[in-house]
Tab-separated table of C-alpha atoms in Angstrom:
chain	number	residue	atom	x	y	z
A	1	MET	CA	27.695	-16.054	-30.046
A	2	ARG	CA	27.833	-16.792	-26.129
A	3	ASN	CA	31.791	-17.100	-26.735
A	4	ILE	CA	32.058	-13.826	-28.204
A	5	PHE	CA	30.097	-12.544	-25.053
A	6	LEU	CA	32.337	-14.349	-23.127
A	7	VAL	CA	35.958	-13.684	-24.578
A	8	MET	CA	34.230	-9.630	-24.500
A	9	ARG	CA	33.372	-10.257	-21.022
A	10	ARG	CA	37.104	-11.082	-19.992
A	11	GLU	CA	39.551	-8.776	-22.160
A	12	PHE	CA	36.924	-5.884	-20.748
A	13	LEU	CA	37.059	-7.024	-17.446
A	14	THR	CA	41.308	-7.695	-17.727
A	15	GLN	CA	41.710	-3.958	-18.596
A	16	ALA	CA	39.219	-1.969	-16.992
A	17	ARG	CA	40.174	-3.381	-13.700
A	18	LYS	CA	43.620	-2.385	-14.071
A	19	LYS	CA	44.851	0.434	-11.937
A	20	SER	CA	46.501	2.304	-14.818
A	21	PHE	CA	42.982	2.593	-16.811
A	22	ILE	CA	40.772	3.882	-13.516
A	23	LEU	CA	43.966	6.309	-12.941
A	24	ILE	CA	44.228	7.191	-16.665
A	25	THR	CA	39.988	7.685	-16.883
A	26	PHE	CA	39.769	10.146	-14.066
A	27	PHE	CA	43.145	11.774	-13.474
A	28	ALA	CA	43.574	12.371	-17.330
A	29	PRO	CA	41.737	15.282	-18.076
A	30	ILE	CA	43.360	16.767	-14.644
A	31	LEU	CA	46.589	16.102	-16.250
A	32	ILE	CA	45.592	17.870	-19.566
A	33	ILE	CA	44.865	20.973	-17.835
A	34	LEU	CA	47.890	20.737	-15.584
A	35	ALA	CA	49.615	20.162	-18.910
A	36	GLY	CA	48.422	22.742	-20.872
A	37	ILE	CA	48.838	25.430	-17.635
A	38	THR	CA	52.631	24.239	-17.154
A	39	ILE	CA	52.798	25.245	-21.229
A	40	ALA	CA	51.653	28.402	-20.500
A	41	TYR	CA	53.732	28.996	-17.548
A	42	MET	CA	57.016	27.412	-19.541
A	43	LEU	CA	56.327	30.042	-22.046
A	44	ARG	CA	56.120	33.119	-19.901
A	45	ILE	CA	59.341	31.796	-17.937
A	46	ASN	CA	61.279	31.295	-21.006
A	47	GLU	CA	61.694	35.356	-21.420
A	48	ASN	CA	65.051	36.369	-20.274
A	49	GLU	CA	66.115	39.330	-19.256
A	50	SER	CA	67.683	41.478	-22.044
A	51	HIS	CA	69.472	44.816	-21.835
A	52	ILE	CA	69.437	46.843	-25.151
A	53	ALA	CA	71.651	49.799	-25.932
A	54	ILE	CA	69.215	52.569	-28.057
A	55	VAL	CA	70.857	55.591	-30.254
A	56	ASP	CA	68.123	57.305	-31.552
A	57	SER	CA	69.597	60.444	-33.530
A	58	THR	CA	66.289	61.676	-33.972
A	59	ASN	CA	65.340	61.886	-30.223
A	60	GLU	CA	61.555	61.031	-31.101
A	61	PHE	CA	61.845	57.508	-30.087
A	62	TYR	CA	63.218	57.638	-26.696
A	63	PRO	CA	59.624	57.699	-24.966
A	64	GLU	CA	58.467	54.938	-26.578
A	65	PHE	CA	60.827	52.565	-24.850
A	66	GLN	CA	60.147	52.245	-21.252
A	67	SER	CA	62.472	49.481	-19.170
A	68	ASN	CA	60.610	46.708	-16.951
A	69	ASN	CA	61.363	43.470	-15.337
A	70	LYS	CA	62.476	41.943	-18.592
A	71	ASN	CA	63.750	44.072	-20.811
A	72	ILE	CA	65.960	47.051	-19.555
A	73	TYR	CA	66.427	49.984	-22.114
A	74	ASN	CA	69.481	52.272	-21.639
A	75	PHE	CA	69.917	55.626	-24.238
A	76	TYR	CA	73.096	56.462	-25.558
A	77	THR	CA	73.975	60.027	-28.286
A	78	GLU	CA	74.960	59.189	-31.601
A	79	ASN	CA	78.975	59.734	-30.046
A	80	GLU	CA	79.174	56.744	-28.637
A	81	LEU	CA	77.591	54.526	-31.204
A	82	ARG	CA	80.924	53.625	-32.202
A	83	ALA	CA	82.190	52.253	-29.376
A	84	LEU	CA	79.210	50.341	-27.917
A	85	LYS	CA	79.158	48.543	-31.847
A	86	ASP	CA	82.604	47.569	-31.146
A	87	THR	CA	82.494	45.772	-27.785
A	88	LEU	CA	78.851	44.699	-28.259
A	89	ALA	CA	80.015	41.424	-29.362
A	90	GLU	CA	82.022	40.584	-26.246
A	91	SER	CA	80.037	42.548	-23.383
A	92	LYS	CA	78.465	40.751	-20.843
A	93	SER	CA	76.189	43.902	-19.697
A	94	LEU	CA	74.716	44.310	-23.358
A	95	ASP	CA	72.894	42.276	-25.506
A	96	ALA	CA	72.001	44.501	-28.309
A	97	LEU	CA	72.139	47.795	-30.070
A	98	LEU	CA	68.936	49.658	-31.341
A	99	TYR	CA	70.673	52.528	-33.773
A	100	ILE	CA	67.951	54.712	-35.103
A	101	PRO	CA	69.674	57.326	-37.833
A	102	ASN	CA	68.613	60.941	-38.155
A	103	THR	CA	66.097	62.085	-41.292
A	104	THR	CA	64.930	65.284	-42.893
A	105	ASP	CA	61.451	63.536	-43.980
A	106	SER	CA	58.981	64.358	-41.894
A	107	LEU	CA	56.779	61.835	-42.962
A	108	PHE	CA	59.874	59.234	-41.752
A	109	LYS	CA	59.996	57.599	-45.066
A	110	ASN	CA	63.783	56.776	-45.373
A	111	LEU	CA	64.011	55.150	-42.118
A	112	GLN	CA	61.994	51.981	-43.704
A	113	ASN	CA	65.177	50.191	-44.384
A	114	GLN	CA	67.847	51.903	-42.287
A	115	ILE	CA	66.823	51.297	-38.513
A	116	GLN	CA	69.332	48.638	-37.400
A	117	LEU	CA	69.562	46.004	-34.417
A	118	TYR	CA	72.830	44.916	-33.378
A	119	THR	CA	72.674	41.601	-31.231
A	120	ASN	CA	74.936	39.260	-29.200
A	121	LYS	CA	72.559	37.030	-28.996
A	122	ASN	CA	69.023	35.646	-30.032
A	123	LEU	CA	66.229	37.507	-28.473
A	124	THR	CA	63.064	36.316	-28.506
A	125	LYS	CA	60.585	36.419	-31.185
A	126	ASN	CA	57.843	38.604	-28.667
A	127	HIS	CA	60.742	40.763	-27.858
A	128	LEU	CA	61.687	41.777	-31.531
A	129	ASN	CA	57.872	42.220	-32.674
A	130	SER	CA	57.386	44.614	-29.696
A	131	ILE	CA	60.270	46.946	-30.549
A	132	GLU	CA	59.029	47.188	-34.381
A	133	GLN	CA	55.936	47.968	-33.102
A	134	LYS	CA	56.770	50.629	-30.518
A	135	ILE	CA	58.654	52.049	-33.787
A	136	ASN	CA	55.998	51.644	-36.215
A	137	LYS	CA	53.325	53.449	-33.519
A	138	LYS	CA	55.913	56.355	-33.105
A	139	ILE	CA	56.269	56.478	-36.830
A	140	GLU	CA	52.206	56.678	-37.444
A	141	GLU	CA	51.825	59.228	-34.657
A	142	LYS	CA	54.504	61.437	-36.363
A	143	ARG	CA	52.641	61.261	-39.484
A	144	ARG	CA	49.408	62.038	-38.462
A	145	HIS	CA	50.700	64.786	-36.774
A	146	PHE	CA	52.193	66.235	-39.893
A	147	LEU	CA	49.505	65.590	-42.177
A	148	GLY	CA	46.743	67.303	-39.973
A	149	VAL	CA	44.868	63.898	-39.044
A	150	LYS	CA	43.645	63.189	-35.710
A	151	GLN	CA	43.454	59.632	-34.078
A	152	SER	CA	39.861	60.245	-33.949
A	153	ASP	CA	39.451	60.848	-37.183
A	154	ILE	CA	40.938	57.657	-38.239
A	155	ASP	CA	38.663	55.963	-34.661
A	156	LYS	CA	35.713	57.209	-37.081
A	157	ILE	CA	36.604	55.470	-40.575
A	158	ASN	CA	38.007	52.428	-39.105
A	159	SER	CA	35.257	49.845	-39.465
A	160	LYS	CA	35.629	46.134	-37.889
A	161	ILE	CA	31.653	44.756	-38.403
A	162	THR	CA	31.012	41.168	-36.796
A	163	LEU	CA	28.278	39.399	-39.123
A	164	GLN	CA	25.439	37.966	-37.110
A	165	ILE	CA	24.932	34.903	-38.376
A	166	THR	CA	21.531	32.996	-38.094
A	167	ASN	CA	21.172	29.486	-39.804
A	168	LEU	CA	17.205	29.859	-40.542
A	169	LYS	CA	17.389	25.417	-41.179
A	170	GLU	CA	18.625	25.459	-37.428
A	171	GLY	CA	16.833	28.704	-36.561
A	172	LYS	CA	19.782	29.523	-34.299
A	173	SER	CA	22.615	32.225	-33.528
A	174	ASP	CA	25.787	30.658	-35.404
A	175	ASN	CA	28.388	33.144	-34.285
A	176	ASP	CA	30.625	30.691	-32.571
A	177	ASN	CA	32.873	29.057	-35.656
A	178	PHE	CA	35.846	29.406	-33.837
A	179	ILE	CA	34.475	27.306	-30.706
A	180	LYS	CA	33.036	24.625	-33.323
A	181	GLU	CA	36.719	24.325	-35.278
A	182	ILE	CA	38.440	23.247	-32.018
A	183	LEU	CA	35.521	20.840	-30.841
A	184	SER	CA	35.514	19.591	-33.955
A	185	LEU	CA	38.844	19.250	-34.464
A	186	SER	CA	39.567	18.026	-31.114
A	187	LEU	CA	37.426	15.368	-31.383
A	188	MET	CA	38.237	14.360	-34.903
A	189	TYR	CA	42.034	14.022	-33.299
A	190	VAL	CA	40.310	11.897	-30.708
A	191	ASN	CA	38.588	9.257	-32.911
A	192	LEU	CA	42.534	9.196	-34.632
A	193	MET	CA	44.414	8.623	-31.583
A	194	PHE	CA	42.578	5.904	-30.378
A	195	PHE	CA	41.978	3.906	-33.613
A	196	ILE	CA	45.535	3.409	-33.803
A	197	ILE	CA	46.225	3.520	-29.397
A	198	TYR	CA	43.452	0.868	-28.777
A	199	GLY	CA	44.094	-0.583	-32.558
A	200	THR	CA	47.530	-1.167	-31.874
A	201	ARG	CA	46.889	-2.585	-28.575
A	202	VAL	CA	44.632	-5.450	-29.953
A	203	MET	CA	47.354	-6.708	-32.628
A	204	ARG	CA	49.715	-6.651	-29.850
A	205	SER	CA	47.352	-8.618	-27.742
A	206	ILE	CA	46.705	-11.199	-30.703
A	207	MET	CA	50.587	-11.571	-31.191
A	208	GLU	CA	51.794	-11.728	-27.543
A	209	GLU	CA	49.042	-14.519	-27.349
A	210	LYS	CA	50.080	-16.018	-30.770
A	211	ASN	CA	54.130	-16.082	-30.151
A	212	ASN	CA	53.080	-18.080	-26.362
A	213	ARG	CA	51.262	-20.584	-27.728
A	214	VAL	CA	48.564	-20.010	-25.562
A	215	VAL	CA	45.990	-19.262	-28.546
A	216	GLU	CA	46.628	-22.401	-29.916
A	217	ILE	CA	44.547	-24.133	-26.610
A	218	ILE	CA	42.285	-21.263	-26.477
A	219	ILE	CA	40.988	-21.929	-30.349
A	220	SER	CA	40.461	-25.292	-29.132
A	221	SER	CA	37.142	-24.181	-26.937
A	222	VAL	CA	36.701	-21.282	-29.149
A	223	LYS	CA	36.428	-20.408	-32.585
A	224	PRO	CA	39.196	-18.023	-34.450
A	225	PHE	CA	36.241	-15.530	-35.419
A	226	GLU	CA	34.514	-15.654	-31.358
A	227	LEU	CA	38.290	-15.100	-30.340
A	228	MET	CA	38.812	-12.171	-32.510
A	229	MET	CA	35.709	-10.242	-32.280
A	230	GLY	CA	35.181	-10.948	-28.581
A	231	LYS	CA	38.981	-9.022	-27.906
A	232	ILE	CA	37.809	-6.321	-30.424
A	233	LEU	CA	34.359	-5.765	-28.628
A	234	GLY	CA	35.769	-5.773	-25.086
A	235	THR	CA	38.469	-3.339	-25.897
A	236	THR	CA	35.882	-1.800	-27.526
A	237	LEU	CA	34.146	-1.322	-24.309
A	238	VAL	CA	36.887	-0.039	-22.808
A	239	ALA	CA	37.392	2.991	-24.967
A	240	LEU	CA	33.876	3.700	-24.855
A	241	THR	CA	33.813	3.681	-20.756
A	242	GLN	CA	36.878	5.999	-20.857
A	243	PHE	CA	34.870	8.296	-23.043
A	244	CYS	CA	31.322	8.238	-21.885
A	245	ILE	CA	32.751	9.087	-18.656
A	246	TRP	CA	34.986	11.880	-19.637
A	247	ILE	CA	31.956	13.323	-21.707
A	248	ALA	CA	29.725	13.168	-18.080
A	249	MET	CA	32.753	15.133	-16.537
A	250	THR	CA	32.787	17.732	-19.189
A	251	MET	CA	29.640	18.401	-18.990
A	252	MET	CA	29.463	19.034	-15.364
A	253	LEU	CA	32.195	21.495	-15.315
A	254	LEU	CA	30.349	23.229	-18.339
A	255	VAL	CA	27.175	23.476	-15.601
A	256	LEU	CA	28.803	24.474	-12.727
A	257	GLY	CA	31.216	27.150	-15.033
A	258	LYS	CA	27.857	28.256	-16.138
A	259	ILE	CA	26.342	28.881	-12.296
A	260	ILE	CA	29.243	30.004	-11.042
A	261	PHE	CA	30.024	32.972	-13.999
A	262	GLY	CA	26.737	33.075	-14.951
A	263	ASN	CA	25.592	35.627	-12.431
A	264	HIS	CA	28.372	37.960	-12.280
A	265	LEU	CA	28.227	39.719	-15.552
A	266	THR	CA	24.988	42.074	-15.142
A	267	LEU	CA	27.211	44.879	-12.918
A	268	SER	CA	27.989	48.469	-14.888
A	269	TYR	CA	31.840	48.776	-15.535
A	270	LYS	CA	31.569	52.311	-14.806
A	271	GLN	CA	31.923	51.667	-11.290
A	272	TYR	CA	34.740	50.147	-10.891
A	273	ASP	CA	38.086	50.727	-11.946
A	274	PHE	CA	40.394	49.428	-14.774
A	275	GLN	CA	41.404	46.142	-13.193
A	276	ASN	CA	38.053	45.218	-12.317
A	277	LEU	CA	36.955	46.383	-16.005
A	278	ILE	CA	39.758	43.868	-17.031
A	279	ASN	CA	38.202	40.864	-14.518
A	280	GLN	CA	34.674	41.817	-15.858
A	281	LYS	CA	35.913	41.247	-19.195
A	282	THR	CA	37.322	38.106	-18.746
A	283	GLN	CA	33.895	37.192	-17.318
A	284	ILE	CA	31.982	38.042	-20.105
A	285	GLN	CA	34.881	36.085	-22.198
A	286	ILE	CA	34.101	33.276	-20.086
A	287	SER	CA	30.628	33.221	-19.954
A	288	ASP	CA	30.128	33.756	-23.742
A	289	THR	CA	32.366	30.656	-24.444
A	290	ILE	CA	30.511	28.597	-22.223
A	291	ASN	CA	26.676	29.673	-23.621
A	292	ALA	CA	28.428	29.065	-26.851
A	293	LEU	CA	29.287	25.546	-25.857
A	294	LEU	CA	25.770	24.972	-24.003
A	295	SER	CA	24.068	25.844	-27.350
A	296	LEU	CA	25.280	23.205	-29.156
A	297	ASN	CA	23.325	20.216	-30.425
A	298	TYR	CA	24.999	17.837	-27.859
A	299	PRO	CA	22.800	14.719	-28.767
A	300	LEU	CA	23.559	14.783	-32.516
A	301	ILE	CA	26.988	15.559	-31.390
A	302	ILE	CA	27.119	13.084	-29.017
A	303	PHE	CA	25.342	10.282	-31.157
A	304	ILE	CA	27.828	10.314	-34.312
A	305	PHE	CA	30.593	10.550	-31.979
A	306	LEU	CA	29.963	7.720	-29.914
A	307	PHE	CA	28.685	5.964	-33.635
A	308	PHE	CA	31.449	6.614	-35.802
A	309	PHE	CA	34.250	5.584	-32.778
A	310	PHE	CA	32.563	2.236	-32.377
A	311	ALA	CA	31.726	2.011	-36.016
A	312	GLY	CA	35.213	3.129	-37.027
A	313	TYR	CA	36.752	1.762	-34.307
A	314	LEU	CA	35.585	-2.274	-35.043
A	315	PHE	CA	36.587	-1.200	-39.018
A	316	TYR	CA	40.059	-0.380	-37.853
A	317	SER	CA	40.610	-3.029	-35.146
A	318	SER	CA	39.451	-5.639	-37.323
A	319	PHE	CA	42.446	-4.265	-39.790
A	320	PHE	CA	44.791	-4.373	-36.723
A	321	ALA	CA	43.614	-7.784	-35.565
A	322	ALA	CA	43.993	-9.065	-38.983
A	323	ILE	CA	47.593	-7.816	-39.299
A	324	GLY	CA	48.546	-9.114	-35.720
A	325	SER	CA	47.473	-12.794	-36.827
A	326	ALA	CA	49.346	-12.382	-39.615
A	327	VAL	CA	52.701	-11.136	-38.304
A	328	ASP	CA	54.985	-13.205	-35.567
A	329	ASN	CA	57.074	-10.006	-34.388
A	330	ASP	CA	56.999	-5.990	-34.687
A	331	THR	CA	58.887	-5.824	-37.545
A	332	GLU	CA	57.021	-7.556	-39.513
A	333	THR	CA	54.346	-4.977	-38.848
A	334	GLN	CA	55.982	-2.389	-40.430
A	335	GLN	CA	55.138	-3.225	-44.177
A	336	PHE	CA	51.366	-3.291	-43.314
A	337	THR	CA	50.724	-0.372	-40.913
A	338	PRO	CA	51.059	1.982	-43.815
A	339	ILE	CA	47.819	0.969	-45.611
A	340	ILE	CA	45.979	1.824	-42.089
A	341	VAL	CA	47.860	4.905	-41.211
A	342	VAL	CA	47.583	7.023	-44.687
A	343	PRO	CA	44.035	6.613	-44.927
A	344	LEU	CA	43.690	7.776	-41.289
A	345	LEU	CA	45.981	10.674	-41.729
A	346	LEU	CA	44.262	11.356	-44.951
A	347	GLY	CA	40.786	11.817	-43.454
A	348	ALA	CA	42.619	13.811	-40.633
A	349	TYR	CA	44.008	16.117	-43.067
A	350	GLY	CA	40.854	16.581	-44.988
A	351	CYS	CA	38.879	17.499	-41.674
A	352	ILE	CA	40.927	21.030	-41.885
A	353	SER	CA	38.830	21.298	-45.589
A	354	ILE	CA	35.596	20.554	-43.994
A	355	ILE	CA	36.497	23.477	-41.661
A	356	ASN	CA	36.602	25.977	-44.299
A	357	ASN	CA	33.462	24.068	-46.611
A	358	PRO	CA	31.320	22.063	-44.547
A	359	GLU	CA	29.298	21.245	-47.148
A	360	GLY	CA	31.149	20.939	-49.768
A	361	PRO	CA	32.548	18.318	-52.290
A	362	VAL	CA	35.391	17.252	-50.135
A	363	ALA	CA	33.317	17.030	-47.024
A	364	PHE	CA	30.991	14.773	-48.973
A	365	TRP	CA	33.184	12.362	-50.227
A	366	LEU	CA	35.241	11.954	-47.301
A	367	SER	CA	32.080	11.216	-45.490
A	368	MET	CA	31.007	8.703	-47.505
A	369	ILE	CA	34.152	6.528	-48.223
A	370	PRO	CA	34.699	4.381	-44.986
A	371	PHE	CA	38.267	4.889	-44.310
A	372	THR	CA	38.133	8.739	-43.441
A	373	SER	CA	34.000	8.521	-42.480
A	374	PRO	CA	34.808	8.579	-38.716
A	375	MET	CA	36.870	11.510	-39.011
A	376	ALA	CA	34.948	13.429	-41.403
A	377	MET	CA	31.600	12.897	-39.992
A	378	VAL	CA	32.848	13.788	-36.209
A	379	THR	CA	34.061	16.976	-38.106
A	380	ARG	CA	30.764	17.960	-39.568
A	381	SER	CA	28.670	17.357	-36.492
A	382	PHE	CA	29.490	20.585	-35.532
A	383	TYR	CA	27.823	22.323	-38.585
A	384	GLY	CA	24.843	20.486	-39.408
A	385	ILE	CA	24.379	17.347	-41.749
A	386	PRO	CA	21.454	17.158	-44.141
A	387	SER	CA	19.521	13.718	-42.968
A	388	TRP	CA	19.976	11.723	-46.164
A	389	GLN	CA	23.787	12.531	-46.324
A	390	LEU	CA	23.650	11.357	-42.026
A	391	ILE	CA	21.707	7.956	-43.236
A	392	LEU	CA	24.009	7.204	-46.426
A	393	SER	CA	26.885	7.408	-44.053
A	394	ILE	CA	25.753	5.393	-41.205
A	395	THR	CA	24.372	2.734	-43.682
A	396	ILE	CA	27.970	2.430	-45.643
A	397	MET	CA	29.599	1.947	-42.854
A	398	ILE	CA	27.779	-0.216	-40.908
A	399	GLY	CA	28.169	-2.366	-44.775
A	400	SER	CA	32.072	-2.212	-44.311
A	401	VAL	CA	32.340	-3.030	-41.156
A	402	PHE	CA	31.153	-5.565	-41.577
A	403	ILE	CA	32.938	-6.793	-44.657
A	404	MET	CA	35.956	-5.902	-43.177
A	405	VAL	CA	35.557	-7.789	-40.471
A	406	TYR	CA	34.406	-10.343	-42.467
A	407	ILE	CA	37.785	-10.541	-44.656
A	408	ALA	CA	39.701	-10.039	-41.477
A	409	SER	CA	38.141	-13.461	-39.696
A	410	LYS	CA	39.507	-14.679	-43.089
A	411	ILE	CA	42.725	-14.091	-42.631
A	412	TYR	CA	42.885	-14.518	-38.491
A	413	ARG	CA	41.723	-17.813	-39.188
A	414	ILE	CA	44.947	-18.903	-41.019
A	415	GLY	CA	47.727	-16.864	-39.883
A	416	ILE	CA	46.572	-17.322	-36.005
A	417	LEU	CA	48.369	-20.543	-36.405
A	418	MET	CA	51.282	-19.880	-38.386
A	419	PHE	CA	54.237	-19.313	-37.341
A	420	GLY	CA	57.796	-18.964	-38.633
A	421	LYS	CA	57.499	-17.885	-41.903
A	422	LYS	CA	57.147	-14.124	-42.972
A	423	VAL	CA	53.764	-13.543	-44.542
A	424	THR	CA	53.339	-11.437	-48.304
A	425	PHE	CA	50.932	-9.620	-49.357
A	426	LYS	CA	49.869	-12.234	-52.320
A	427	GLU	CA	49.454	-14.817	-49.341
A	428	ILE	CA	46.807	-12.788	-47.699
A	429	PHE	CA	45.013	-12.639	-50.672
A	430	GLN	CA	45.369	-16.109	-50.998
A	431	TRP	CA	43.533	-16.743	-47.816
A	432	ILE	CA	40.880	-14.045	-48.064
A	433	LYS	CA	40.227	-16.265	-51.374
A	434	GLN	CA	40.089	-19.442	-49.663
A	435	SER	CA	36.469	-20.597	-48.449
């Protein structure tokens, strides 16, 4: 046990003292936020300026098309249609031609499949949707006018209810499903990525020591099992340290956001102009989001996340360690890694089904199977888990970790000293059978 602690301490300090670890731990959240802002900015600036000619034979749609800094509309008569079509393909000043033919139908039914848009380049999807919306809006307006139906009457008929959900077992409102979906999938994805990233790190570390023959010196004073567990636990502590810091930073930001936005939402919108109204709505949305985040059962979520991260990482990193000890190069790892990656992906995609029905049979069985429970239980933690299922899943996971560590140690004990020979599945099974 003492040797395991010494190897774990060395592995943890070696990785935790690296500048890369410190930078990633404290600046990764900032980089993620900046990446999100950059993506949003890229989407915004990816809109090119478009010049579109419009020929409206009905003379009804012209008012709907107002030029702006991105989309410039020019209007022409039907007599100019042919000339526009003939020159559009080679035109440098015109990007598209929208032709709306004449109609004698007061309901504009025959325009359904007759409106044409000719282009000489690919217009953005948002711009195409905007053109369709403008045309549909005008047609709906003309139809309401012809049928004598007022928009106010339609507004009275339309119903947009929002169910006010109260979970009687938990004794609280349950209207933040979207936030739960985002957070549950995010934490599940974090588990998935770190199992692969840090598990691969353990595998490569073992392969490096094996290929450098350093391991032959190390195991003269440390048993193979102690060396393997020390490396796994040391890398696990590195990952847990990063997560704890990130969780603390997230909670601090939430509390700070509540303090900043929570005290500015009591003023009446009637006292402000439209721009201030938008700002107030934005503040309300931010406040509602923060309130929803603060209403979650964080003690249970954090406990489940940390436990299944720790247990799941021990489970999968033992698998990775066994592979690293059995092979000599990255090429040979390709025949074994699908055994690890496929269950992880199965659990990840199964979590989408769990969100749809957190108490269904898929959610239950994915929570019990040790290959998928680290992802499934993290996802379910946001929706409430029956106590007996949580206890059963934890028990199965603990037992599976011991079994996997035991199997991996038997592979590690023999594989770590084997060089220059390509290992097969048959040989690995023989190693496991040996006492």
